[in-house]
mmCIF file of N, CA, C and O in Angstrom:
data_model
loop_
_atom_site.group_PDB
_atom_site.id
_atom_site.type_symbol
_atom_site.label_atom_id
_atom_site.label_comp_id
_atom_site.label_asym_id
_atom_site.label_seq_id
_atom_site.Cartn_x
_atom_site.Cartn_y
_atom_site.Cartn_z
ATOM 1 N N MET A 1 -149.124 53.488 126.003
ATOM 2 C CA MET A 1 -150.680 54.249 125.096
ATOM 3 C C MET A 1 -150.356 55.786 125.848
ATOM 4 O O MET A 1 -150.465 56.692 124.657
ATOM 5 N N LYS A 2 -149.771 56.502 127.196
ATOM 6 C CA LYS A 2 -149.784 57.887 127.595
ATOM 7 C C LYS A 2 -148.900 58.323 126.936
ATOM 8 O O LYS A 2 -148.409 59.296 125.979
ATOM 9 N N LYS A 3 -147.344 57.168 126.746
ATOM 10 C CA LYS A 3 -146.425 57.823 125.952
ATOM 11 C C LYS A 3 -146.702 57.942 124.146
ATOM 12 O O LYS A 3 -146.360 59.102 123.655
ATOM 13 N N SER A 4 -147.230 57.320 123.799
ATOM 14 C CA SER A 4 -147.962 57.421 122.748
ATOM 15 C C SER A 4 -148.611 58.318 122.100
ATOM 16 O O SER A 4 -147.780 59.193 120.457
ATOM 17 N N ILE A 5 -149.717 58.759 122.933
ATOM 18 C CA ILE A 5 -150.819 60.415 122.599
ATOM 19 C C ILE A 5 -149.356 61.478 122.880
ATOM 20 O O ILE A 5 -149.285 62.499 122.636
ATOM 21 N N LEU A 6 -148.674 61.303 124.008
ATOM 22 C CA LEU A 6 -147.462 62.724 124.178
ATOM 23 C C LEU A 6 -146.321 63.105 123.218
ATOM 24 O O LEU A 6 -145.737 63.818 122.712
ATOM 25 N N PHE A 7 -146.139 62.047 122.713
ATOM 26 C CA PHE A 7 -145.435 61.327 121.505
ATOM 27 C C PHE A 7 -146.020 62.673 120.154
ATOM 28 O O PHE A 7 -145.487 63.204 119.485
ATOM 29 N N VAL A 8 -147.171 62.177 119.866
ATOM 30 C CA VAL A 8 -148.254 62.707 118.583
ATOM 31 C C VAL A 8 -148.578 63.986 119.350
ATOM 32 O O VAL A 8 -148.546 64.692 118.105
ATOM 33 N N ALA A 9 -148.496 64.228 120.321
ATOM 34 C CA ALA A 9 -149.141 65.870 120.269
ATOM 35 C C ALA A 9 -148.034 66.472 120.751
ATOM 36 O O ALA A 9 -147.789 68.035 120.138
ATOM 37 N N ALA A 10 -146.914 66.171 120.648
ATOM 38 C CA ALA A 10 -145.685 66.655 120.213
ATOM 39 C C ALA A 10 -145.762 66.871 119.120
ATOM 40 O O ALA A 10 -145.031 68.381 119.155
ATOM 41 N N LEU A 11 -145.361 65.685 117.754
ATOM 42 C CA LEU A 11 -145.429 66.111 116.997
ATOM 43 C C LEU A 11 -146.316 67.219 116.101
ATOM 44 O O LEU A 11 -145.649 68.087 114.911
ATOM 45 N N LEU A 12 -147.629 67.043 116.604
ATOM 46 C CA LEU A 12 -148.254 68.011 116.434
ATOM 47 C C LEU A 12 -147.926 69.241 116.518
ATOM 48 O O LEU A 12 -148.613 70.753 115.679
ATOM 49 N N ALA A 13 -147.702 69.703 117.563
ATOM 50 C CA ALA A 13 -147.081 71.367 117.538
ATOM 51 C C ALA A 13 -146.243 71.356 117.237
ATOM 52 O O ALA A 13 -146.128 72.857 116.890
ATOM 53 N N ILE A 14 -144.945 70.945 117.306
ATOM 54 C CA ILE A 14 -143.606 71.089 116.571
ATOM 55 C C ILE A 14 -144.835 71.661 114.580
ATOM 56 O O ILE A 14 -144.044 72.520 114.183
ATOM 57 N N GLY A 15 -145.124 70.286 114.428
ATOM 58 C CA GLY A 15 -146.200 71.025 113.138
ATOM 59 C C GLY A 15 -146.152 72.108 112.640
ATOM 60 O O GLY A 15 -145.740 72.845 111.716
ATOM 61 N N PHE A 16 -147.049 72.105 114.008
ATOM 62 C CA PHE A 16 -148.108 73.905 113.684
ATOM 63 C C PHE A 16 -147.512 74.762 113.747
ATOM 64 O O PHE A 16 -147.463 76.148 113.143
ATOM 65 N N THR A 17 -146.355 75.103 114.519
ATOM 66 C CA THR A 17 -145.343 76.272 114.917
ATOM 67 C C THR A 17 -144.345 76.125 113.635
ATOM 68 O O THR A 17 -144.008 77.832 113.755
ATOM 69 N N SER A 18 -144.318 75.418 112.861
ATOM 70 C CA SER A 18 -143.039 75.522 111.965
ATOM 71 C C SER A 18 -143.842 75.583 110.684
ATOM 72 O O SER A 18 -142.750 76.133 109.891
ATOM 73 N N CYS A 19 -144.629 75.847 110.209
ATOM 74 C CA CYS A 19 -145.582 75.642 108.921
ATOM 75 C C CYS A 19 -145.189 77.012 108.559
ATOM 76 O O CYS A 19 -144.839 78.144 109.169
ATOM 77 N N LYS A 20 -144.683 77.153 106.905
ATOM 78 C CA LYS A 20 -145.031 78.566 106.603
ATOM 79 C C LYS A 20 -146.023 78.953 106.080
ATOM 80 O O LYS A 20 -147.316 78.142 105.703
ATOM 81 N N LYS A 21 -146.240 80.326 106.071
ATOM 82 C CA LYS A 21 -147.210 80.758 105.718
ATOM 83 C C LYS A 21 -146.599 82.070 104.896
ATOM 84 O O LYS A 21 -145.972 82.005 104.582
ATOM 85 N N ASP A 22 -147.929 82.742 104.492
ATOM 86 C CA ASP A 22 -147.537 84.181 103.511
ATOM 87 C C ASP A 22 -147.938 85.435 104.705
ATOM 88 O O ASP A 22 -148.293 85.386 105.145
ATOM 89 N N TYR A 23 -146.776 85.882 104.846
ATOM 90 C CA TYR A 23 -146.832 87.729 105.580
ATOM 91 C C TYR A 23 -146.320 87.895 104.133
ATOM 92 O O TYR A 23 -145.602 87.913 103.674
ATOM 93 N N THR A 24 -146.808 89.183 104.595
ATOM 94 C CA THR A 24 -146.766 90.468 103.980
ATOM 95 C C THR A 24 -145.471 91.327 104.437
ATOM 96 O O THR A 24 -145.900 92.065 105.791
ATOM 97 N N CYS A 25 -144.536 91.991 103.739
ATOM 98 C CA CYS A 25 -143.120 92.238 104.366
ATOM 99 C C CYS A 25 -144.076 94.266 103.938
ATOM 100 O O CYS A 25 -143.758 94.522 102.594
ATOM 101 N N GLU A 26 -143.463 94.814 104.867
ATOM 102 C CA GLU A 26 -144.175 96.675 104.379
ATOM 103 C C GLU A 26 -143.335 97.265 104.953
ATOM 104 O O GLU A 26 -142.665 97.150 106.036
ATOM 105 N N CYS A 27 -142.720 98.060 104.008
ATOM 106 C CA CYS A 27 -141.535 99.335 104.657
ATOM 107 C C CYS A 27 -142.113 100.673 104.649
ATOM 108 O O CYS A 27 -142.764 101.022 103.462
ATOM 109 N N LYS A 28 -141.724 101.283 105.313
ATOM 110 C CA LYS A 28 -142.818 102.631 105.224
ATOM 111 C C LYS A 28 -141.895 103.308 106.173
ATOM 112 O O LYS A 28 -140.910 103.047 106.581
ATOM 113 N N GLU A 29 -141.735 105.030 105.399
ATOM 114 C CA GLU A 29 -141.013 105.968 105.427
ATOM 115 C C GLU A 29 -141.347 106.595 107.396
ATOM 116 O O GLU A 29 -142.860 106.698 106.886
ATOM 117 N N THR A 30 -140.400 106.387 108.372
ATOM 118 C CA THR A 30 -141.210 106.564 109.307
ATOM 119 C C THR A 30 -141.782 107.399 109.327
ATOM 120 O O THR A 30 -142.397 108.327 110.784
ATOM 121 N N SER A 31 -141.341 108.886 109.032
ATOM 122 C CA SER A 31 -141.351 109.978 109.497
ATOM 123 C C SER A 31 -143.244 110.843 109.213
ATOM 124 O O SER A 31 -143.823 111.345 109.232
ATOM 125 N N THR A 32 -143.277 110.199 107.866
ATOM 126 C CA THR A 32 -144.876 110.374 107.048
ATOM 127 C C THR A 32 -145.442 109.241 106.916
ATOM 128 O O THR A 32 -147.305 109.436 106.856
ATOM 129 N N GLY A 33 -144.804 107.548 107.354
ATOM 130 C CA GLY A 33 -145.893 106.686 107.519
ATOM 131 C C GLY A 33 -146.391 106.280 105.794
ATOM 132 O O GLY A 33 -147.796 105.238 105.498
ATOM 133 N N THR A 34 -146.067 107.077 104.813
ATOM 134 C CA THR A 34 -145.905 106.067 103.412
ATOM 135 C C THR A 34 -145.595 104.661 103.198
ATOM 136 O O THR A 34 -144.492 104.891 103.463
ATOM 137 N N ILE A 35 -146.121 104.684 102.635
ATOM 138 C CA ILE A 35 -145.936 102.924 102.404
ATOM 139 C C ILE A 35 -145.037 103.376 101.314
ATOM 140 O O ILE A 35 -145.515 103.053 100.320
ATOM 141 N N LEU A 36 -143.898 102.269 101.344
ATOM 142 C CA LEU A 36 -143.200 102.907 99.493
ATOM 143 C C LEU A 36 -143.082 101.655 98.877
ATOM 144 O O LEU A 36 -142.400 101.438 97.866
ATOM 145 N N SER A 37 -142.811 100.096 100.425
ATOM 146 C CA SER A 37 -143.429 99.317 99.433
ATOM 147 C C SER A 37 -143.446 97.501 100.114
ATOM 148 O O SER A 37 -143.895 98.060 101.235
ATOM 149 N N SER A 38 -144.247 96.975 99.510
ATOM 150 C CA SER A 38 -144.817 95.380 99.786
ATOM 151 C C SER A 38 -144.334 94.431 99.162
ATOM 152 O O SER A 38 -144.900 94.942 98.058
ATOM 153 N N ARG A 39 -144.324 93.014 99.919
ATOM 154 C CA ARG A 39 -144.044 92.448 99.375
ATOM 155 C C ARG A 39 -144.816 90.804 100.036
ATOM 156 O O ARG A 39 -144.660 91.594 101.039
ATOM 157 N N THR A 40 -144.688 89.796 100.001
ATOM 158 C CA THR A 40 -145.053 88.826 100.173
ATOM 159 C C THR A 40 -144.209 87.530 100.407
ATOM 160 O O THR A 40 -143.419 87.936 99.537
ATOM 161 N N ILE A 41 -143.661 87.087 101.532
ATOM 162 C CA ILE A 41 -143.164 86.079 101.901
ATOM 163 C C ILE A 41 -143.854 84.938 101.771
ATOM 164 O O ILE A 41 -144.706 84.972 103.576
ATOM 165 N N ASN A 42 -143.266 83.874 102.125
ATOM 166 C CA ASN A 42 -143.748 82.644 102.059
ATOM 167 C C ASN A 42 -142.629 81.804 102.847
ATOM 168 O O ASN A 42 -141.695 80.747 101.968
ATOM 169 N N ASN A 43 -142.792 82.169 103.988
ATOM 170 C CA ASN A 43 -142.327 81.296 105.037
ATOM 171 C C ASN A 43 -142.290 81.534 106.683
ATOM 172 O O ASN A 43 -143.323 81.281 107.141
ATOM 173 N N THR A 44 -141.619 80.869 107.329
ATOM 174 C CA THR A 44 -142.332 80.940 108.515
ATOM 175 C C THR A 44 -141.855 82.379 109.261
ATOM 176 O O THR A 44 -140.790 83.222 108.791
ATOM 177 N N LYS A 45 -142.978 82.582 110.585
ATOM 178 C CA LYS A 45 -142.498 84.352 110.861
ATOM 179 C C LYS A 45 -141.532 84.482 110.852
ATOM 180 O O LYS A 45 -140.781 85.652 111.031
ATOM 181 N N ALA A 46 -140.552 83.395 111.778
ATOM 182 C CA ALA A 46 -139.436 83.632 111.951
ATOM 183 C C ALA A 46 -138.345 84.461 111.076
ATOM 184 O O ALA A 46 -137.488 85.364 110.945
ATOM 185 N N LEU A 47 -138.477 83.434 110.168
ATOM 186 C CA LEU A 47 -137.696 83.318 109.076
ATOM 187 C C LEU A 47 -138.116 84.844 107.950
ATOM 188 O O LEU A 47 -137.404 85.589 107.551
ATOM 189 N N ALA A 48 -139.827 84.897 108.043
ATOM 190 C CA ALA A 48 -140.163 86.164 106.877
ATOM 191 C C ALA A 48 -139.359 87.411 107.424
ATOM 192 O O ALA A 48 -138.890 88.334 106.625
ATOM 193 N N LYS A 49 -139.416 87.255 109.400
ATOM 194 C CA LYS A 49 -139.374 88.886 109.266
ATOM 195 C C LYS A 49 -137.587 88.914 109.373
ATOM 196 O O LYS A 49 -137.226 90.068 108.795
ATOM 197 N N THR A 50 -136.969 87.919 109.271
ATOM 198 C CA THR A 50 -135.443 88.470 109.212
ATOM 199 C C THR A 50 -135.596 88.670 107.745
ATOM 200 O O THR A 50 -134.612 89.458 107.105
ATOM 201 N N GLU A 51 -135.374 87.961 106.879
ATOM 202 C CA GLU A 51 -135.888 88.285 105.201
ATOM 203 C C GLU A 51 -136.105 89.795 105.266
ATOM 204 O O GLU A 51 -136.207 90.384 104.423
ATOM 205 N N CYS A 52 -137.880 89.786 105.838
ATOM 206 C CA CYS A 52 -137.636 91.149 105.324
ATOM 207 C C CYS A 52 -137.254 93.026 105.614
ATOM 208 O O CYS A 52 -137.006 93.257 105.465
ATOM 209 N N GLU A 53 -136.184 92.246 106.812
ATOM 210 C CA GLU A 53 -135.186 93.476 107.716
ATOM 211 C C GLU A 53 -134.271 93.483 107.479
ATOM 212 O O GLU A 53 -133.477 94.598 107.159
ATOM 213 N N THR A 54 -133.552 92.298 106.480
ATOM 214 C CA THR A 54 -132.314 92.044 105.802
ATOM 215 C C THR A 54 -132.175 92.567 104.242
ATOM 216 O O THR A 54 -130.978 92.910 103.825
ATOM 217 N N SER A 55 -133.159 91.943 103.574
ATOM 218 C CA SER A 55 -132.934 91.895 101.732
ATOM 219 C C SER A 55 -133.612 92.542 101.004
ATOM 220 O O SER A 55 -133.390 92.713 100.246
ATOM 221 N N ASN A 56 -134.936 93.599 101.952
ATOM 222 C CA ASN A 56 -135.349 94.104 101.470
ATOM 223 C C ASN A 56 -134.207 96.167 101.216
ATOM 224 O O ASN A 56 -133.621 96.105 102.476
ATOM 225 N N VAL A 57 -133.906 96.204 99.832
ATOM 226 C CA VAL A 57 -133.024 97.776 99.394
ATOM 227 C C VAL A 57 -133.551 98.466 100.550
ATOM 228 O O VAL A 57 -132.681 99.309 100.511
ATOM 229 N N VAL A 58 -134.774 98.701 99.949
ATOM 230 C CA VAL A 58 -135.459 100.201 100.895
ATOM 231 C C VAL A 58 -135.097 100.506 102.127
ATOM 232 O O VAL A 58 -134.703 101.647 102.969
ATOM 233 N N SER A 59 -135.149 98.744 102.787
ATOM 234 C CA SER A 59 -134.759 99.233 104.161
ATOM 235 C C SER A 59 -133.307 99.815 104.512
ATOM 236 O O SER A 59 -133.308 99.958 106.064
ATOM 237 N N SER A 60 -132.710 99.379 104.238
ATOM 238 C CA SER A 60 -131.058 100.288 104.614
ATOM 239 C C SER A 60 -131.691 101.771 103.877
ATOM 240 O O SER A 60 -130.081 102.148 104.930
ATOM 241 N N SER A 61 -131.912 102.385 103.762
ATOM 242 C CA SER A 61 -131.989 103.650 103.224
ATOM 243 C C SER A 61 -132.532 104.075 105.655
ATOM 244 O O SER A 61 -133.275 103.267 105.406
ATOM 245 N N VAL A 62 -132.060 105.600 105.319
ATOM 246 C CA VAL A 62 -132.577 105.940 106.945
ATOM 247 C C VAL A 62 -133.638 106.300 106.587
ATOM 248 O O VAL A 62 -133.813 107.301 106.055
ATOM 249 N N GLY A 63 -134.576 106.043 107.606
ATOM 250 C CA GLY A 63 -136.169 106.703 108.158
ATOM 251 C C GLY A 63 -136.606 105.589 106.955
ATOM 252 O O GLY A 63 -138.036 106.466 107.388
ATOM 253 N N VAL A 64 -136.815 104.581 106.780
ATOM 254 C CA VAL A 64 -137.475 103.619 106.584
ATOM 255 C C VAL A 64 -137.199 101.803 107.432
ATOM 256 O O VAL A 64 -136.513 102.204 107.828
ATOM 257 N N SER A 65 -139.071 101.540 107.655
ATOM 258 C CA SER A 65 -138.434 100.712 108.204
ATOM 259 C C SER A 65 -139.451 99.519 107.823
ATOM 260 O O SER A 65 -140.705 99.783 107.265
ATOM 261 N N CYS A 66 -139.236 98.861 107.912
ATOM 262 C CA CYS A 66 -140.259 97.570 107.339
ATOM 263 C C CYS A 66 -140.406 96.474 108.715
ATOM 264 O O CYS A 66 -139.458 95.743 109.258
ATOM 265 N N ASN A 67 -141.198 95.991 108.540
ATOM 266 C CA ASN A 67 -142.168 94.898 109.549
ATOM 267 C C ASN A 67 -142.711 94.348 109.144
ATOM 268 O O ASN A 67 -143.954 94.307 107.113
ATOM 269 N N ILE A 68 -143.049 93.009 108.856
ATOM 270 C CA ILE A 68 -144.123 91.905 108.876
ATOM 271 C C ILE A 68 -145.418 91.870 109.221
ATOM 272 O O ILE A 68 -145.774 92.518 110.631
ATOM 273 N N LYS A 69 -146.583 92.057 108.452
ATOM 274 C CA LYS A 69 -147.323 91.656 108.626
ATOM 275 C C LYS A 69 -148.667 90.187 108.831
ATOM 276 O O LYS A 69 -148.320 90.227 107.749
#
């Protein structure tokens, strides 16, 4: 019985940490703080962060930083 409860608890914990959510990828000019672009990414937090930092064309510009909110 205890093993069953622990197993279910472990599955729930894994399920809640890997849920896809909506995150906003916001790219700002570092010197002025001006928002250059903003878009929504529906994924896990780790994948959304990676996608935000790598796939945005604006982020490749010098002086621009992209972060998820």
